[in-house]
Coordinates of C-alpha atoms in Angstrom, one line a residue:
M1 CA 8.6 -4.5 8.8
E2 CA 9.2 -8.7 8.9
S3 CA 5.7 -9.6 9.4
A4 CA 4.7 -10.2 5.7
R5 CA 7.9 -12.4 5.0
I6 CA 7.3 -14.4 8.3
V7 CA 3.5 -14.9 7.4
A8 CA 4.3 -15.8 3.9
G9 CA 7.2 -18.6 4.9
V10 CA 4.7 -20.1 7.6
A11 CA 2.1 -20.0 5.3
R12 CA 4.0 -22.1 2.9
V13 CA 4.1 -24.7 5.5
V14 CA 0.8 -24.6 7.2
R15 CA -1.4 -23.8 4.0
D16 CA -3.4 -21.5 6.3
V17 CA -3.0 -17.5 6.3
G18 CA -4.9 -17.2 9.7
R19 CA -2.9 -19.8 11.3
A20 CA 0.5 -18.6 9.9
E21 CA -0.3 -14.9 11.2
E22 CA -0.8 -16.6 14.6
L23 CA 2.0 -18.4 14.7
A24 CA 4.2 -15.4 13.4
H25 CA 2.8 -13.6 16.7
D26 CA 3.9 -16.3 18.4
A27 CA 7.6 -16.1 17.3
L28 CA 7.2 -12.5 18.2
V29 CA 6.2 -13.3 21.8
A30 CA 8.9 -15.8 22.0
A31 CA 11.5 -12.9 20.8
M32 CA 10.1 -10.6 23.8
E33 CA 10.8 -13.2 26.5
Q34 CA 14.3 -14.4 25.1
W35 CA 15.8 -11.4 23.7
P36 CA 16.0 -9.2 27.0
R37 CA 17.9 -12.2 28.5
E38 CA 19.9 -13.5 25.7
G39 CA 20.4 -10.2 23.7
V40 CA 19.2 -9.3 20.1
P41 CA 20.2 -11.6 17.5
D42 CA 22.5 -10.3 14.8
N43 CA 19.5 -11.1 12.1
P44 CA 16.4 -10.4 14.2
G45 CA 14.3 -11.4 11.0
A46 CA 15.6 -14.3 10.2
W47 CA 15.3 -15.6 14.0
L48 CA 11.7 -14.7 13.8
T49 CA 11.4 -16.3 10.8
A50 CA 12.9 -19.5 11.7
T51 CA 11.3 -19.8 15.0
A52 CA 7.7 -19.2 13.4
R53 CA 8.6 -22.1 10.9
R54 CA 9.8 -24.4 13.4
R55 CA 6.6 -23.9 15.4
A56 CA 4.6 -24.5 12.1
I57 CA 6.3 -27.6 11.3
D58 CA 5.6 -28.9 14.9
V59 CA 1.9 -28.1 14.5
V60 CA 1.9 -30.1 11.2
R61 CA 3.7 -32.9 12.5
R62 CA 1.3 -33.0 15.6
E63 CA -1.9 -32.9 13.3
Q64 CA -0.2 -35.6 10.9
T65 CA 0.1 -37.8 13.9
L66 CA -3.4 -37.2 15.4
A67 CA -4.5 -38.2 11.9
R68 CA -2.7 -41.1 11.5
K69 CA -4.0 -42.1 15.3
T70 CA -7.5 -41.5 14.5
E71 CA -7.2 -43.7 11.1
L72 CA -5.8 -46.5 13.4
L73 CA -8.8 -46.4 15.7
V74 CA -11.3 -46.5 12.9
G75 CA -9.3 -49.3 11.2
R76 CA -8.5 -47.2 7.9
A77 CA -4.7 -46.4 8.7
G78 CA -2.4 -46.9 5.6
D79 CA 1.3 -46.4 4.7
D80 CA 0.1 -43.5 2.6
A81 CA -2.8 -41.9 4.6
V82 CA -1.1 -38.6 5.2
A83 CA 1.5 -36.9 3.3
P84 CA 4.2 -35.2 5.3
A85 CA 2.9 -31.5 4.4
A86 CA 6.1 -29.9 6.0
D87 CA 7.8 -30.9 2.8
V88 CA 5.2 -29.7 0.4
A89 CA 5.7 -26.5 -1.5
V90 CA 2.9 -23.9 -2.0
G91 CA 2.5 -25.0 -5.7
D92 CA 3.8 -25.0 -9.1
G93 CA 3.4 -21.3 -9.8
A94 CA 5.3 -20.4 -6.5
A95 CA 8.1 -22.9 -7.0
A96 CA 9.0 -21.4 -10.3
V97 CA 8.7 -17.7 -9.3
G98 CA 10.6 -18.5 -5.8
D99 CA 8.7 -16.0 -3.7
D100 CA 6.7 -16.9 -0.9
L101 CA 5.6 -13.3 -0.4
L102 CA 4.0 -13.5 -4.1
A103 CA 2.3 -16.4 -3.2
L104 CA 0.8 -14.7 -0.2
L105 CA -0.1 -11.5 -2.2
F106 CA -2.0 -13.8 -4.7
A107 CA -3.9 -15.8 -1.9
T108 CA -5.3 -12.3 -0.4
C109 CA -6.3 -11.6 -3.6
H110 CA -8.2 -14.7 -4.5
P111 CA -11.2 -14.3 -6.0
A112 CA -13.1 -16.3 -3.1
V113 CA -12.3 -13.1 -1.0
A114 CA -14.4 -9.9 -1.4
R115 CA -12.8 -6.9 -2.8
E116 CA -13.0 -4.9 0.5
S117 CA -12.0 -7.8 2.3
R118 CA -8.8 -8.7 0.6
V119 CA -7.6 -5.1 0.6
A120 CA -8.1 -5.1 4.2
L121 CA -6.1 -8.3 4.5
T122 CA -3.4 -7.0 2.2
L123 CA -2.6 -4.0 4.1
R124 CA -2.6 -6.0 7.6
L125 CA -0.2 -8.4 6.4
F126 CA 2.0 -6.4 4.0
G127 CA 1.5 -2.9 5.2
G128 CA 1.4 -3.9 8.9
L129 CA -1.6 -1.5 9.5
T130 CA -3.7 -2.0 12.6
T131 CA -7.4 -2.6 12.0
D132 CA -7.8 1.2 13.4
E133 CA -5.3 2.3 10.7
I134 CA -6.9 0.8 7.8
A135 CA -10.3 1.9 9.1
H136 CA -9.2 5.4 9.0
A137 CA -7.5 4.9 5.6
F138 CA -10.9 3.8 4.0
L139 CA -13.2 6.0 6.2
V140 CA -15.3 3.3 7.9
P141 CA -15.5 2.2 11.2
S142 CA -12.8 -0.2 12.8
P143 CA -15.2 -3.0 13.5
T144 CA -16.1 -3.2 10.0
I145 CA -12.7 -3.4 9.0
G146 CA -12.1 -6.2 11.8
Q147 CA -14.9 -8.2 10.3
R148 CA -13.7 -7.8 6.5
I149 CA -10.2 -9.1 7.7
S150 CA -11.8 -12.1 9.7
R151 CA -14.1 -13.3 6.6
A152 CA -11.2 -12.9 4.4
K153 CA -9.1 -15.6 6.4
K154 CA -12.3 -17.7 6.7
R155 CA -12.7 -17.7 3.0
L156 CA -9.2 -18.5 2.4
A157 CA -9.1 -21.5 4.8
G158 CA -12.2 -22.6 2.8
V159 CA -10.6 -22.7 -0.4
G160 CA -7.8 -24.9 1.0
P161 CA -4.1 -25.4 -0.2
D162 CA -4.6 -24.0 -3.7
A163 CA -5.3 -20.6 -2.4
L164 CA -1.6 -20.3 -1.6
A165 CA -0.5 -21.4 -5.2
V166 CA 0.5 -18.6 -7.5
P167 CA -2.0 -18.9 -10.4
T168 CA -1.0 -19.5 -14.0
G169 CA -2.3 -18.8 -17.5
D170 CA -6.0 -17.3 -17.5
E171 CA -6.3 -17.5 -14.1
L172 CA -3.2 -15.3 -13.5
A173 CA -4.5 -12.3 -16.1
A174 CA -7.8 -12.7 -14.4
R175 CA -6.5 -12.0 -10.9
L176 CA -3.8 -9.6 -11.9
G177 CA -6.0 -6.2 -11.5
A178 CA -6.5 -7.1 -8.0
V179 CA -3.2 -8.0 -7.3
L180 CA -2.1 -4.6 -9.0
E181 CA -4.6 -2.6 -6.8
V182 CA -3.2 -3.9 -3.4
V183 CA 0.5 -3.7 -4.5
Y184 CA -0.4 0.2 -5.2
L185 CA -2.3 0.5 -1.7
V186 CA 0.9 -1.0 -0.1
F187 CA 3.2 1.4 -1.7
N188 CA 0.8 4.4 -1.0
E189 CA 1.0 3.5 2.8
G190 CA 4.9 3.8 2.2
Y191 CA 4.6 7.1 0.5
A192 CA 2.2 8.9 2.7
A193 CA 1.5 6.8 5.9
T194 CA -2.0 7.4 7.0
T195 CA -1.2 7.5 10.8
G196 CA 2.2 7.4 13.2
V197 CA 5.0 9.6 13.6
D198 CA 6.8 9.3 10.2
W199 CA 5.4 10.8 7.1
T200 CA 6.6 8.0 5.0
R201 CA 7.7 4.3 5.4
P202 CA 10.2 3.8 2.2
A203 CA 10.4 0.1 3.2
L204 CA 7.1 -0.5 2.3
C205 CA 7.7 1.3 -1.1
V206 CA 11.0 -0.8 -1.5
E207 CA 8.8 -3.9 -0.9
A208 CA 5.9 -2.8 -3.2
M209 CA 8.3 -1.8 -6.1
R210 CA 10.2 -5.4 -6.0
L211 CA 6.6 -7.0 -6.2
G212 CA 5.7 -4.7 -9.0
R213 CA 8.9 -5.7 -10.8
V214 CA 8.4 -9.5 -10.3
L215 CA 4.8 -9.0 -11.8
A216 CA 6.1 -7.4 -14.8
A217 CA 8.7 -10.4 -15.3
L218 CA 5.6 -12.8 -15.1
Q219 CA 3.4 -10.7 -17.6
P220 CA 5.7 -8.4 -19.9
G221 CA 2.8 -8.1 -22.5
E222 CA 0.5 -6.6 -19.9
P223 CA 0.7 -2.6 -20.0
E224 CA -0.7 -1.7 -16.9
V225 CA 1.8 -3.9 -14.9
H226 CA 4.5 -1.6 -16.8
G227 CA 2.4 1.3 -15.8
L228 CA 2.3 0.7 -12.3
V229 CA 5.8 0.0 -12.1
A230 CA 6.4 3.3 -13.7
L231 CA 4.2 5.0 -11.4
M232 CA 5.9 3.4 -8.2
E233 CA 9.6 4.4 -9.5
L234 CA 8.4 7.8 -10.4
Q235 CA 6.8 8.7 -7.0
A236 CA 9.5 6.7 -5.2
S237 CA 12.3 9.1 -6.9
R238 CA 10.8 11.7 -4.6
L239 CA 11.1 10.2 -1.1
R240 CA 14.4 11.7 -0.2
A241 CA 13.2 15.1 -1.3
R242 CA 9.8 14.6 0.7
V243 CA 11.3 14.6 4.1
G244 CA 13.2 17.3 6.0
P245 CA 16.6 17.0 8.1
S246 CA 14.2 16.7 11.1
G247 CA 11.6 14.4 9.4
E248 CA 9.5 17.1 8.7
P249 CA 7.2 17.0 5.4
V250 CA 8.5 18.8 2.4
L251 CA 5.7 19.7 -0.1
L252 CA 6.5 19.0 -3.8
G253 CA 7.0 22.9 -4.7
D254 CA 9.6 23.2 -1.8
Q255 CA 11.5 20.1 -2.8
D256 CA 15.2 20.2 -3.8
R257 CA 14.9 18.3 -7.3
A258 CA 18.6 17.8 -7.2
R259 CA 17.7 15.3 -4.3
W260 CA 15.4 13.2 -6.8
D261 CA 16.7 9.8 -7.3
R262 CA 17.8 10.1 -11.4
V263 CA 17.9 6.3 -11.5
L264 CA 14.4 5.8 -10.3
L265 CA 13.4 8.5 -12.8
Q266 CA 15.1 7.1 -15.5
R267 CA 13.6 3.5 -14.8
G268 CA 10.2 5.0 -14.1
L269 CA 10.3 6.9 -17.5
A270 CA 11.4 3.7 -19.4
A271 CA 8.6 1.6 -17.8
L272 CA 6.0 4.4 -18.7
A273 CA 7.2 4.1 -22.3
R274 CA 6.6 0.4 -22.2
A275 CA 3.2 1.1 -20.9
E276 CA 1.9 3.4 -23.4
A277 CA 3.5 1.5 -26.4
G278 CA 1.3 -1.8 -25.3
S279 CA -1.9 0.6 -24.3
E280 CA -2.5 1.1 -28.1
G281 CA -4.3 4.7 -27.3
S282 CA -6.2 3.0 -24.3
R283 CA -4.2 3.9 -21.2
G284 CA -5.2 2.4 -18.1
R285 CA -5.4 4.0 -14.5
Y286 CA -2.1 3.4 -13.3
T287 CA -0.5 4.3 -16.8
L288 CA -2.4 7.6 -16.6
Q289 CA -1.2 8.4 -13.1
A290 CA 2.4 7.5 -14.1
A291 CA 2.0 10.0 -17.0
I292 CA 1.1 12.6 -14.3
A293 CA 4.2 11.8 -12.3
A294 CA 6.2 12.1 -15.4
C295 CA 5.0 15.6 -16.0
H296 CA 6.4 16.4 -12.6
A297 CA 9.7 14.5 -13.1
R298 CA 10.3 16.4 -16.5
A299 CA 9.8 19.8 -15.0
R300 CA 12.7 21.8 -13.8
S301 CA 10.4 23.4 -11.0
T302 CA 6.9 23.9 -9.9
D303 CA 6.2 26.9 -12.2
D304 CA 7.8 25.0 -15.0
T305 CA 5.4 22.0 -14.8
D306 CA 2.8 21.6 -17.6
W307 CA -0.2 22.0 -15.2
A308 CA -2.6 21.9 -18.2
A309 CA -1.5 18.6 -19.3
I310 CA -1.8 17.3 -15.8
A311 CA -5.4 18.7 -15.7
A312 CA -6.2 16.9 -18.7
L313 CA -4.7 13.7 -17.8
Y314 CA -6.7 13.7 -14.2
A315 CA -9.8 14.6 -16.5
E316 CA -9.2 11.4 -18.5
L317 CA -8.4 9.4 -15.1
A318 CA -11.7 10.8 -13.8
A319 CA -13.7 9.3 -17.0
L320 CA -11.9 6.0 -16.6
T321 CA -12.5 5.7 -12.9
P322 CA -14.6 8.4 -11.3
S323 CA -13.4 9.1 -7.6
P324 CA -13.5 12.2 -5.5
V325 CA -10.0 11.9 -4.6
V326 CA -9.3 11.9 -8.4
E327 CA -11.4 15.2 -8.8
L328 CA -9.7 16.7 -5.5
N329 CA -6.2 16.2 -7.3
R330 CA -7.6 17.8 -10.7
A331 CA -8.7 20.7 -8.8
V332 CA -5.4 21.4 -7.6
A333 CA -4.2 21.2 -11.0
V334 CA -6.8 23.3 -12.5
S335 CA -5.8 25.8 -9.9
R336 CA -2.5 25.9 -11.3
A337 CA -3.3 26.1 -14.6
E338 CA -6.2 28.3 -14.6
G339 CA -6.2 30.2 -11.2
P340 CA -7.6 29.6 -7.8
E341 CA -11.2 30.3 -8.9
A342 CA -11.1 27.9 -11.2
G343 CA -9.7 25.2 -8.9
L344 CA -12.5 26.3 -6.3
A345 CA -15.1 25.8 -9.0
V346 CA -13.8 22.2 -9.4
L347 CA -13.6 21.7 -5.6
E348 CA -17.2 23.0 -4.6
P349 CA -19.3 19.8 -5.6
L350 CA -16.5 17.7 -3.3
M351 CA -17.2 19.8 0.0
T352 CA -20.7 17.8 0.5
D353 CA -19.3 14.4 -0.6
P354 CA -19.8 12.1 2.3
T355 CA -16.7 9.8 1.2
L356 CA -14.2 12.8 1.9
A357 CA -16.1 14.0 5.0
G358 CA -13.1 12.7 7.3
Y359 CA -10.4 13.7 4.6
H360 CA -8.1 16.1 6.0
L361 CA -6.5 17.1 2.5
L362 CA -10.0 18.1 1.3
P363 CA -10.0 21.3 3.4
A364 CA -6.2 21.6 3.3
V365 CA -6.4 22.1 -0.6
R366 CA -9.3 24.5 -0.2
A367 CA -7.0 26.5 2.1
D368 CA -4.3 26.9 -0.2
M369 CA -6.9 28.1 -2.9
L370 CA -8.3 30.7 -0.5
T371 CA -5.0 31.9 0.5
A372 CA -4.1 32.4 -3.1
L373 CA -7.1 34.8 -3.4
G374 CA -6.1 36.6 -0.2
R375 CA -9.2 35.4 1.7
I376 CA -7.1 34.7 5.0
D377 CA -9.8 34.2 7.6
E378 CA -11.4 31.7 5.4
A379 CA -8.2 29.6 4.7
V380 CA -7.4 29.5 8.5
A381 CA -10.9 28.1 9.3
E382 CA -10.1 25.4 6.6
L383 CA -6.8 24.7 8.1
D384 CA -8.5 24.3 11.5
R385 CA -11.0 21.6 9.8
A386 CA -7.9 19.9 8.2
L387 CA -6.2 19.8 11.7
A388 CA -9.0 18.1 13.4
L389 CA -9.0 15.5 10.8
V390 CA -5.1 14.5 10.5
R391 CA -3.5 11.6 11.9
T392 CA -0.2 11.7 11.2
V393 CA 1.9 13.7 13.3
A394 CA 4.3 15.0 10.7
E395 CA 1.4 16.3 8.6
R396 CA -0.1 18.0 11.7
E397 CA 3.0 19.5 12.2
L398 CA 2.9 20.9 8.7
L399 CA -0.5 22.0 9.0
E400 CA 0.2 23.7 12.2
R401 CA 3.1 25.8 10.7
R402 CA 1.0 26.9 7.8
R403 CA -1.7 27.9 10.1
L404 CA 0.6 29.8 12.0
A405 CA 2.1 31.7 9.3
L406 CA -1.4 32.6 8.0
S407 CA -2.5 33.9 11.1
R408 CA 0.7 36.4 11.4
S409 CA -0.1 37.6 7.8

């Protein structure tokens, strides 16, 4: 949970994301050695950060000493040969924002880093995901993700100290889209974890929302920033109701809407209003998704939901950013608005889409539609497919309960 903050703080000193991550790991090793003997400190995160920063400063000072001695040996030593890097900030933009995490976020989204590599690195640093977990989330082999992360670190090291500065002006606007994308990916990992025991990781959602609000303050005239903030806050408003007393998943139709966070709902709807006011009739991907979330937020129950409006919004989103996952969600909305037969018709082309071959929600959604049509044996077979693909313990248990209930019917 503290990893991203530690790496960000250390990167401010050493100006190298890869080395900062190594030093953060060193601090964790030191904790594993000392805490069993001395006890866990009152603030473990602060202890880890201070330890990592001390080691970072030691590394910088050793390198400065080596550089001075080398220059003396070649006869080029001078009083101003090397500046004390340990006292240098990450850049004017970061100093103005006062947020090492934001500087690290913009660094991972540097244009020198390819999109697929920046996404993998951001999920590693901010989401705390392992290489295997990121590979599963993107349905690619684990070695591929490892290579992408390694390439991203090398690219950033090649850029130099400027990679860890928050951009300003036109450069900020040019890199904003990439930053919004990775912030939402971090939020999604918190809202619906790809692996592990817990179905949600609320701390990641909170961190992503915080970063989104900082970005909104930096770019108040950019509607998609407000759209992303609206989307995250509207979805986060349901977090408490998404998990039962024992940590089991609770699907939207079964949630107690009285447990939805009304403060976050109101904040999200207000942010959506700002996004739509600035869109001038051309809504972006985050604003459209926020509008979908708002349809759920305004409904008193699942049956009261305007599913036709949601299906239309998904169609608009699919036209803007074609995606099999968007089509899968549109199929669900069409099924609720027009009936399960209509939903299956939308779903049919996706059954052979290679992108969704390992995506457990595809057979799970199809099982729901088949169940509604009374085709129980086919639905059970689809749930078996979903169980073979699911990675989180909570979702596995949910699917197993659904399968058991169907097999008894």
